[in-house]
PDB file of N, CA and C in Angstrom:
ATOM      1  N   GLY N  27       0.895  -1.337  -0.050  1.00 58.00           N
ATOM      2  CA  GLY N  27      -0.032  -0.080   0.014  1.00 58.00           C
ATOM      3  C   GLY N  27       0.834   1.262  -0.024  1.00 58.00           C
ATOM      4  N   LEU N  28       0.200   2.258  -0.317  1.00 71.00           N
ATOM      5  CA  LEU N  28       0.907   3.703  -0.349  1.00 71.00           C
ATOM      6  C   LEU N  28       1.070   4.136   1.055  1.00 71.00           C
ATOM      7  N   MET N  29       2.333   4.645   1.302  1.00 79.00           N
ATOM      8  CA  MET N  29       2.441   5.237   2.652  1.00 79.00           C
ATOM      9  C   MET N  29       1.786   6.537   2.884  1.00 79.00           C
ATOM     10  N   SER N  30       1.236   6.801   4.033  1.00 91.00           N
ATOM     11  CA  SER N  30       0.564   8.025   4.109  1.00 91.00           C
ATOM     12  C   SER N  30       1.798   9.238   4.333  1.00 91.00           C
ATOM     13  N   VAL N  31       1.334  10.484   3.892  1.00 95.00           N
ATOM     14  CA  VAL N  31       2.212  11.583   4.091  1.00 95.00           C
ATOM     15  C   VAL N  31       2.645  11.871   5.362  1.00 95.00           C
ATOM     16  N   THR N  32       1.902  11.613   6.408  1.00 96.00           N
ATOM     17  CA  THR N  32       2.057  11.677   7.841  1.00 96.00           C
ATOM     18  C   THR N  32       2.222  10.482   8.409  1.00 96.00           C
ATOM     19  N   LEU N  33       3.003  10.499   9.588  1.00 97.00           N
ATOM     20  CA  LEU N  33       3.114   9.285  10.314  1.00 97.00           C
ATOM     21  C   LEU N  33       1.668   8.816  10.992  1.00 97.00           C
ATOM     22  N   THR N  34       1.618   7.455  11.126  1.00 96.00           N
ATOM     23  CA  THR N  34       0.384   7.038  11.685  1.00 96.00           C
ATOM     24  C   THR N  34       0.521   7.083  13.185  1.00 96.00           C
ATOM     25  N   GLU N  35      -0.608   6.867  13.742  1.00 96.00           N
ATOM     26  CA  GLU N  35      -0.645   7.018  15.210  1.00 96.00           C
ATOM     27  C   GLU N  35       0.241   5.967  15.799  1.00 96.00           C
ATOM     28  N   PRO N  36       0.254   4.734  15.448  1.00 97.00           N
ATOM     29  CA  PRO N  36       1.180   3.604  15.987  1.00 97.00           C
ATOM     30  C   PRO N  36       2.642   4.083  15.814  1.00 97.00           C
ATOM     31  N   GLU N  37       3.007   4.754  14.604  1.00 97.00           N
ATOM     32  CA  GLU N  37       4.355   5.134  14.319  1.00 97.00           C
ATOM     33  C   GLU N  37       4.740   6.219  15.375  1.00 97.00           C
ATOM     34  N   VAL N  38       3.723   7.181  15.693  1.00 98.00           N
ATOM     35  CA  VAL N  38       4.014   8.208  16.647  1.00 98.00           C
ATOM     36  C   VAL N  38       4.470   7.599  17.989  1.00 98.00           C
ATOM     37  N   VAL N  39       3.461   6.674  18.348  1.00 98.00           N
ATOM     38  CA  VAL N  39       3.933   6.086  19.653  1.00 98.00           C
ATOM     39  C   VAL N  39       5.153   5.524  19.751  1.00 98.00           C
ATOM     40  N   ALA N  40       5.507   4.517  18.588  1.00 97.00           N
ATOM     41  CA  ALA N  40       6.817   3.992  18.654  1.00 97.00           C
ATOM     42  C   ALA N  40       7.898   5.007  18.427  1.00 97.00           C
ATOM     43  N   LEU N  41       7.725   6.184  17.760  1.00 96.00           N
ATOM     44  CA  LEU N  41       8.921   7.212  17.848  1.00 96.00           C
ATOM     45  C   LEU N  41       9.071   7.825  19.040  1.00 96.00           C
ATOM     46  N   THR N  42       8.044   7.926  19.917  1.00 97.00           N
ATOM     47  CA  THR N  42       8.223   8.634  21.137  1.00 97.00           C
ATOM     48  C   THR N  42       8.561   7.899  22.269  1.00 97.00           C
ATOM     49  N   GLY N  43       8.652   6.410  22.015  1.00 97.00           N
ATOM     50  CA  GLY N  43       9.126   5.545  22.965  1.00 97.00           C
ATOM     51  C   GLY N  43       7.912   5.018  23.706  1.00 97.00           C
ATOM     52  N   GLY N  44       6.754   5.091  23.205  1.00 98.00           N
ATOM     53  CA  GLY N  44       5.478   4.448  23.867  1.00 98.00           C
ATOM     54  C   GLY N  44       4.572   5.632  24.459  1.00 98.00           C
ATOM     55  N   TYR N  45       4.771   6.755  24.227  1.00 98.00           N
ATOM     56  CA  TYR N  45       3.766   7.641  24.800  1.00 98.00           C
ATOM     57  C   TYR N  45       2.586   7.700  23.874  1.00 98.00           C
ATOM     58  N   THR N  46       1.471   7.713  24.541  1.00 97.00           N
ATOM     59  CA  THR N  46       0.140   7.636  23.784  1.00 97.00           C
ATOM     60  C   THR N  46      -0.706   8.930  24.037  1.00 97.00           C
ATOM     61  N   GLN N  47      -0.285   9.818  24.917  1.00 97.00           N
ATOM     62  CA  GLN N  47      -0.968  11.137  24.976  1.00 97.00           C
ATOM     63  C   GLN N  47      -0.248  12.020  24.189  1.00 97.00           C
ATOM     64  N   PRO N  48      -1.195  12.865  23.286  1.00 97.00           N
ATOM     65  CA  PRO N  48      -0.546  13.806  22.301  1.00 97.00           C
ATOM     66  C   PRO N  48       0.332  14.793  22.934  1.00 97.00           C
ATOM     67  N   ALA N  49      -0.090  15.314  24.150  1.00 97.00           N
ATOM     68  CA  ALA N  49       0.741  16.408  24.634  1.00 97.00           C
ATOM     69  C   ALA N  49       2.078  15.906  25.049  1.00 97.00           C
ATOM     70  N   ALA N  50       2.315  14.689  25.589  1.00 98.00           N
ATOM     71  CA  ALA N  50       3.513  14.144  25.991  1.00 98.00           C
ATOM     72  C   ALA N  50       4.282  13.722  24.641  1.00 98.00           C
ATOM     73  N   GLN N  51       3.475  13.199  23.488  1.00 98.00           N
ATOM     74  CA  GLN N  51       4.217  13.003  22.366  1.00 98.00           C
ATOM     75  C   GLN N  51       4.846  14.146  21.546  1.00 98.00           C
ATOM     76  N   LEU N  52       4.130  15.301  21.653  1.00 98.00           N
ATOM     77  CA  LEU N  52       4.718  16.591  21.063  1.00 98.00           C
ATOM     78  C   LEU N  52       5.892  17.000  21.940  1.00 98.00           C
ATOM     79  N   ARG N  53       5.688  16.884  23.292  1.00 97.00           N
ATOM     80  CA  ARG N  53       6.944  17.387  23.854  1.00 97.00           C
ATOM     81  C   ARG N  53       8.253  16.669  23.697  1.00 97.00           C
ATOM     82  N   VAL N  54       8.036  15.311  23.560  1.00 97.00           N
ATOM     83  CA  VAL N  54       9.138  14.297  23.280  1.00 97.00           C
ATOM     84  C   VAL N  54       9.795  14.576  21.834  1.00 97.00           C
ATOM     85  N   LEU N  55       8.724  14.690  20.824  1.00 97.00           N
ATOM     86  CA  LEU N  55       9.035  14.996  19.513  1.00 97.00           C
ATOM     87  C   LEU N  55       9.934  16.249  19.389  1.00 97.00           C
ATOM     88  N   GLN N  56       9.399  17.273  20.002  1.00 96.00           N
ATOM     89  CA  GLN N  56      10.156  18.599  19.939  1.00 96.00           C
ATOM     90  C   GLN N  56      11.497  18.613  20.677  1.00 96.00           C
ATOM     91  N   GLU N  57      11.604  17.946  21.719  1.00 95.00           N
ATOM     92  CA  GLU N  57      12.972  17.669  22.364  1.00 95.00           C
ATOM     93  C   GLU N  57      14.008  16.875  21.590  1.00 95.00           C
ATOM     94  N   ARG N  58      13.425  16.163  20.650  1.00 95.00           N
ATOM     95  CA  ARG N  58      14.292  15.176  19.988  1.00 95.00           C
ATOM     96  C   ARG N  58      14.438  16.094  18.465  1.00 95.00           C
ATOM     97  N   GLY N  59      14.059  17.052  18.299  1.00 95.00           N
ATOM     98  CA  GLY N  59      14.319  17.830  17.153  1.00 95.00           C
ATOM     99  C   GLY N  59      13.407  17.770  16.063  1.00 95.00           C
ATOM    100  N   TYR N  60      12.198  17.170  16.219  1.00 96.00           N
ATOM    101  CA  TYR N  60      11.140  17.075  15.214  1.00 96.00           C
ATOM    102  C   TYR N  60      10.221  18.376  15.285  1.00 96.00           C
ATOM    103  N   TRP N  61      11.015  19.509  14.931  1.00 94.00           N
ATOM    104  CA  TRP N  61      10.368  21.008  15.190  1.00 94.00           C
ATOM    105  C   TRP N  61       9.162  21.119  14.368  1.00 94.00           C
ATOM    106  N   ARG N  62       8.782  20.334  13.354  1.00 95.00           N
ATOM    107  CA  ARG N  62       7.563  20.611  12.587  1.00 95.00           C
ATOM    108  C   ARG N  62       6.279  19.739  13.060  1.00 95.00           C
ATOM    109  N   ALA N  63       6.590  19.007  14.138  1.00 97.00           N
ATOM    110  CA  ALA N  63       5.342  18.288  14.764  1.00 97.00           C
ATOM    111  C   ALA N  63       4.347  19.176  15.474  1.00 97.00           C
ATOM    112  N   VAL N  64       3.145  18.839  15.093  1.00 97.00           N
ATOM    113  CA  VAL N  64       2.153  19.895  15.554  1.00 97.00           C
ATOM    114  C   VAL N  64       0.921  19.049  16.027  1.00 97.00           C
ATOM    115  N   ARG N  65      -0.064  19.528  16.601  1.00 97.00           N
ATOM    116  CA  ARG N  65      -1.278  18.763  17.029  1.00 97.00           C
ATOM    117  C   ARG N  65      -2.371  19.216  16.105  1.00 97.00           C
ATOM    118  N   SER N  66      -3.133  18.400  15.570  1.00 96.00           N
ATOM    119  CA  SER N  66      -4.260  18.697  14.701  1.00 96.00           C
ATOM    120  C   SER N  66      -5.270  19.377  15.463  1.00 96.00           C
ATOM    121  N   ARG N  67      -5.764  20.460  14.901  1.00 95.00           N
ATOM    122  CA  ARG N  67      -6.881  21.217  15.487  1.00 95.00           C
ATOM    123  C   ARG N  67      -8.127  20.345  15.490  1.00 95.00           C
ATOM    124  N   LEU N  68      -8.269  19.393  14.498  1.00 95.00           N
ATOM    125  CA  LEU N  68      -9.601  18.673  14.356  1.00 95.00           C
ATOM    126  C   LEU N  68      -9.439  17.429  15.360  1.00 95.00           C
ATOM    127  N   THR N  69      -8.343  16.765  15.424  1.00 94.00           N
ATOM    128  CA  THR N  69      -8.460  15.492  16.308  1.00 94.00           C
ATOM    129  C   THR N  69      -7.687  15.474  17.565  1.00 94.00           C
ATOM    130  N   GLY N  70      -6.791  16.621  17.535  1.00 97.00           N
ATOM    131  CA  GLY N  70      -5.889  16.630  18.714  1.00 97.00           C
ATOM    132  C   GLY N  70      -4.616  15.684  18.617  1.00 97.00           C
ATOM    133  N   ARG N  71      -4.617  14.853  17.529  1.00 96.00           N
ATOM    134  CA  ARG N  71      -3.487  13.957  17.410  1.00 96.00           C
ATOM    135  C   ARG N  71      -2.278  14.655  16.820  1.00 96.00           C
ATOM    136  N   ILE N  72      -1.195  13.993  16.980  1.00 97.00           N
ATOM    137  CA  ILE N  72       0.066  14.611  16.296  1.00 97.00           C
ATOM    138  C   ILE N  72      -0.017  14.544  14.846  1.00 97.00           C
ATOM    139  N   VAL N  73       0.413  15.562  14.216  1.00 97.00           N
ATOM    140  CA  VAL N  73       0.623  15.482  12.778  1.00 97.00           C
ATOM    141  C   VAL N  73       2.143  15.829  12.476  1.00 97.00           C
ATOM    142  N   LEU N  74       2.735  14.778  11.954  1.00 97.00           N
ATOM    143  CA  LEU N  74       4.188  14.925  11.834  1.00 97.00           C
ATOM    144  C   LEU N  74       4.485  14.275  10.331  1.00 97.00           C
ATOM    145  N   GLU N  75       4.881  15.122   9.295  1.00 96.00           N
ATOM    146  CA  GLU N  75       5.251  14.761   8.053  1.00 96.00           C
ATOM    147  C   GLU N  75       6.388  13.625   8.006  1.00 96.00           C
ATOM    148  N   ARG N  76       5.985  12.449   7.068  1.00 96.00           N
ATOM    149  CA  ARG N  76       7.084  11.407   6.980  1.00 96.00           C
ATOM    150  C   ARG N  76       8.248  11.899   6.531  1.00 96.00           C
ATOM    151  N   ALA N  77       8.327  12.837   5.525  1.00 95.00           N
ATOM    152  CA  ALA N  77       9.521  13.205   5.071  1.00 95.00           C
ATOM    153  C   ALA N  77      10.550  13.960   5.924  1.00 95.00           C
ATOM    154  N   HIS N  78       9.775  14.836   6.805  1.00 95.00           N
ATOM    155  CA  HIS N  78      10.390  15.531   7.992  1.00 95.00           C
ATOM    156  C   HIS N  78      11.037  14.538   8.888  1.00 95.00           C
ATOM    157  N   ALA N  79      10.133  13.752   9.346  1.00 95.00           N
ATOM    158  CA  ALA N  79      10.640  12.536  10.347  1.00 95.00           C
ATOM    159  C   ALA N  79      11.886  11.988   9.787  1.00 95.00           C
ATOM    160  N   GLU N  80      11.767  11.575   8.401  1.00 95.00           N
ATOM    161  CA  GLU N  80      13.081  10.710   8.039  1.00 95.00           C
ATOM    162  C   GLU N  80      14.236  11.718   7.738  1.00 95.00           C
ATOM    163  N   ALA N  81      13.988  12.944   7.504  1.00 94.00           N
ATOM    164  CA  ALA N  81      15.082  13.904   7.433  1.00 94.00           C
ATOM    165  C   ALA N  81      15.726  14.145   8.837  1.00 94.00           C
ATOM    166  N   VAL N  82      14.867  14.314   9.788  1.00 94.00           N
ATOM    167  CA  VAL N  82      15.435  14.483  11.181  1.00 94.00           C
ATOM    168  C   VAL N  82      16.385  13.319  11.660  1.00 94.00           C
ATOM    169  N   ALA N  83      15.733  12.140  11.351  1.00 90.00           N
ATOM    170  CA  ALA N  83      16.305  10.796  11.690  1.00 90.00           C
ATOM    171  C   ALA N  83      17.626  10.669  11.141  1.00 90.00           C
ATOM    172  N   ARG N  84      17.779  11.287  10.018  1.00 92.00           N
ATOM    173  CA  ARG N  84      19.131  11.241   9.195  1.00 92.00           C
ATOM    174  C   ARG N  84      20.015  12.337   9.719  1.00 92.00           C
ATOM    175  N   GLY N  85      19.416  13.285  10.428  1.00 91.00           N
ATOM    176  CA  GLY N  85      20.261  14.533  10.844  1.00 91.00           C
ATOM    177  C   GLY N  85      20.339  15.529   9.790  1.00 91.00           C
ATOM    178  N   ASP N  86      19.506  15.546   8.877  1.00 88.00           N
ATOM    179  CA  ASP N  86      19.487  16.600   7.688  1.00 88.00           C
ATOM    180  C   ASP N  86      18.637  17.783   7.859  1.00 88.00           C
ATOM    181  N   ASP N  87      17.590  17.664   8.872  1.00 82.00           N
ATOM    182  CA  ASP N  87      16.838  18.811   9.022  1.00 82.00           C
ATOM    183  C   ASP N  87      16.853  19.398  10.303  1.00 82.00           C
ATOM    184  N   GLN N  88      17.483  20.551  10.433  1.00 78.00           N
ATOM    185  CA  GLN N  88      17.584  21.411  11.571  1.00 78.00           C
ATOM    186  C   GLN N  88      16.690  22.541  11.526  1.00 78.00           C
ATOM    187  N   PRO N  89      16.108  22.992  12.769  1.00 72.00           N
ATOM    188  CA  PRO N  89      15.297  23.964  12.971  1.00 72.00           C
ATOM    189  C   PRO N  89      15.770  25.300  12.073  1.00 72.00           C
ATOM    190  N   ARG N  90      14.930  25.975  11.491  1.00 66.00           N
ATOM    191  CA  ARG N  90      15.418  27.272  10.871  1.00 66.00           C
ATOM    192  C   ARG N  90      15.265  28.150  11.938  1.00 66.00           C
ATOM    193  N   PRO N  91      16.310  29.115  11.993  1.00 60.00           N
ATOM    194  CA  PRO N  91      16.299  30.148  13.054  1.00 60.00           C
ATOM    195  C   PRO N  91      15.074  31.092  12.671  1.00 60.00           C
ATOM    196  N   GLY N  92      14.214  31.471  13.634  1.00 56.00           N
ATOM    197  CA  GLY N  92      13.111  32.286  13.406  1.00 56.00           C
ATOM    198  C   GLY N  92      13.511  33.692  13.455  1.00 56.00           C
ATOM    199  N   PRO N  93      12.661  34.601  13.271  1.00 55.00           N
ATOM    200  CA  PRO N  93      13.005  36.235  13.376  1.00 55.00           C
ATOM    201  C   PRO N  93      13.522  36.486  14.900  1.00 55.00           C
ATOM    202  N   LYS N  94      12.650  35.724  15.877  1.00 55.00           N
ATOM    203  CA  LYS N  94      12.951  36.149  17.262  1.00 55.00           C
ATOM    204  C   LYS N  94      14.422  35.709  17.692  1.00 55.00           C
ATOM    205  N   LEU N  95      15.155  34.814  16.927  1.00 50.00           N
ATOM    206  CA  LEU N  95      16.390  34.432  17.312  1.00 50.00           C
ATOM    207  C   LEU N  95      17.466  35.230  16.754  1.00 50.00           C
ATOM    208  N   ARG N  96      17.255  36.009  15.853  1.00 54.00           N
ATOM    209  CA  ARG N  96      18.193  36.760  15.119  1.00 54.00           C
ATOM    210  C   ARG N  96      18.782  37.895  16.102  1.00 54.00           C
ATOM    211  N   ALA N  97      20.082  38.087  16.051  1.00 59.00           N
ATOM    212  CA  ALA N  97      20.489  39.347  16.748  1.00 59.00           C
ATOM    213  C   ALA N  97      20.053  40.613  16.194  1.00 59.00           C
ATOM    214  N   PRO N  98      19.922  41.575  17.057  1.00 61.00           N
ATOM    215  CA  PRO N  98      19.536  42.996  16.524  1.00 61.00           C
ATOM    216  C   PRO N  98      20.583  43.433  15.471  1.00 61.00           C
ATOM    217  N   ALA N  99      20.243  43.946  14.378  1.00 66.00           N
ATOM    218  CA  ALA N  99      21.153  44.638  13.537  1.00 66.00           C
ATOM    219  C   ALA N  99      21.954  45.803  14.069  1.00 66.00           C
ATOM    220  N   PRO N 100      23.146  45.884  13.959  1.00 69.00           N
ATOM    221  CA  PRO N 100      24.105  47.020  14.603  1.00 69.00           C
ATOM    222  C   PRO N 100      23.330  48.315  14.089  1.00 69.00           C
ATOM    223  N   ARG N 101      23.245  49.293  14.764  1.00 73.00           N
ATOM    224  CA  ARG N 101      22.676  50.517  14.368  1.00 73.00           C
ATOM    225  C   ARG N 101      23.970  51.534  13.980  1.00 73.00           C
ATOM    226  N   LEU N 102      23.926  52.081  12.863  1.00 72.00           N
ATOM    227  CA  LEU N 102      24.936  52.872  12.553  1.00 72.00           C
ATOM    228  C   LEU N 102      24.705  54.279  13.083  1.00 72.00           C
ATOM    229  N   ARG N 103      25.873  54.827  13.592  1.00 75.00           N
ATOM    230  CA  ARG N 103      25.866  56.009  14.291  1.00 75.00           C
ATOM    231  C   ARG N 103      26.067  57.094  13.415  1.00 75.00           C
ATOM    232  N   ALA N 104      25.327  58.284  13.481  1.00 72.00           N
ATOM    233  CA  ALA N 104      25.528  59.448  12.599  1.00 72.00           C
ATOM    234  C   ALA N 104      26.903  59.950  12.932  1.00 72.00           C
ATOM    235  N   ALA N 105      27.700  60.325  12.008  1.00 67.00           N
ATOM    236  CA  ALA N 105      28.965  60.994  12.173  1.00 67.00           C
ATOM    237  C   ALA N 105      28.787  62.304  12.682  1.00 67.00           C
TER     238      ALA N 105
END
């Protein structure tokens, strides 16, 4: 069969080491670098793209620094 675009619930349980509660799953996934993991607004379950999960497992996908993490630009002083 065709693999789904997102991990299945049993796969998420396995990936998190046996956690079945979505809040705990999300915490563990984010701690392990699965920064794109989110909870579905419809079901409350974890939504984690298979491609992202595979990339993180390979060490290829690091979080992108967001605007909040950038150092402020140096201000140029008027001469």
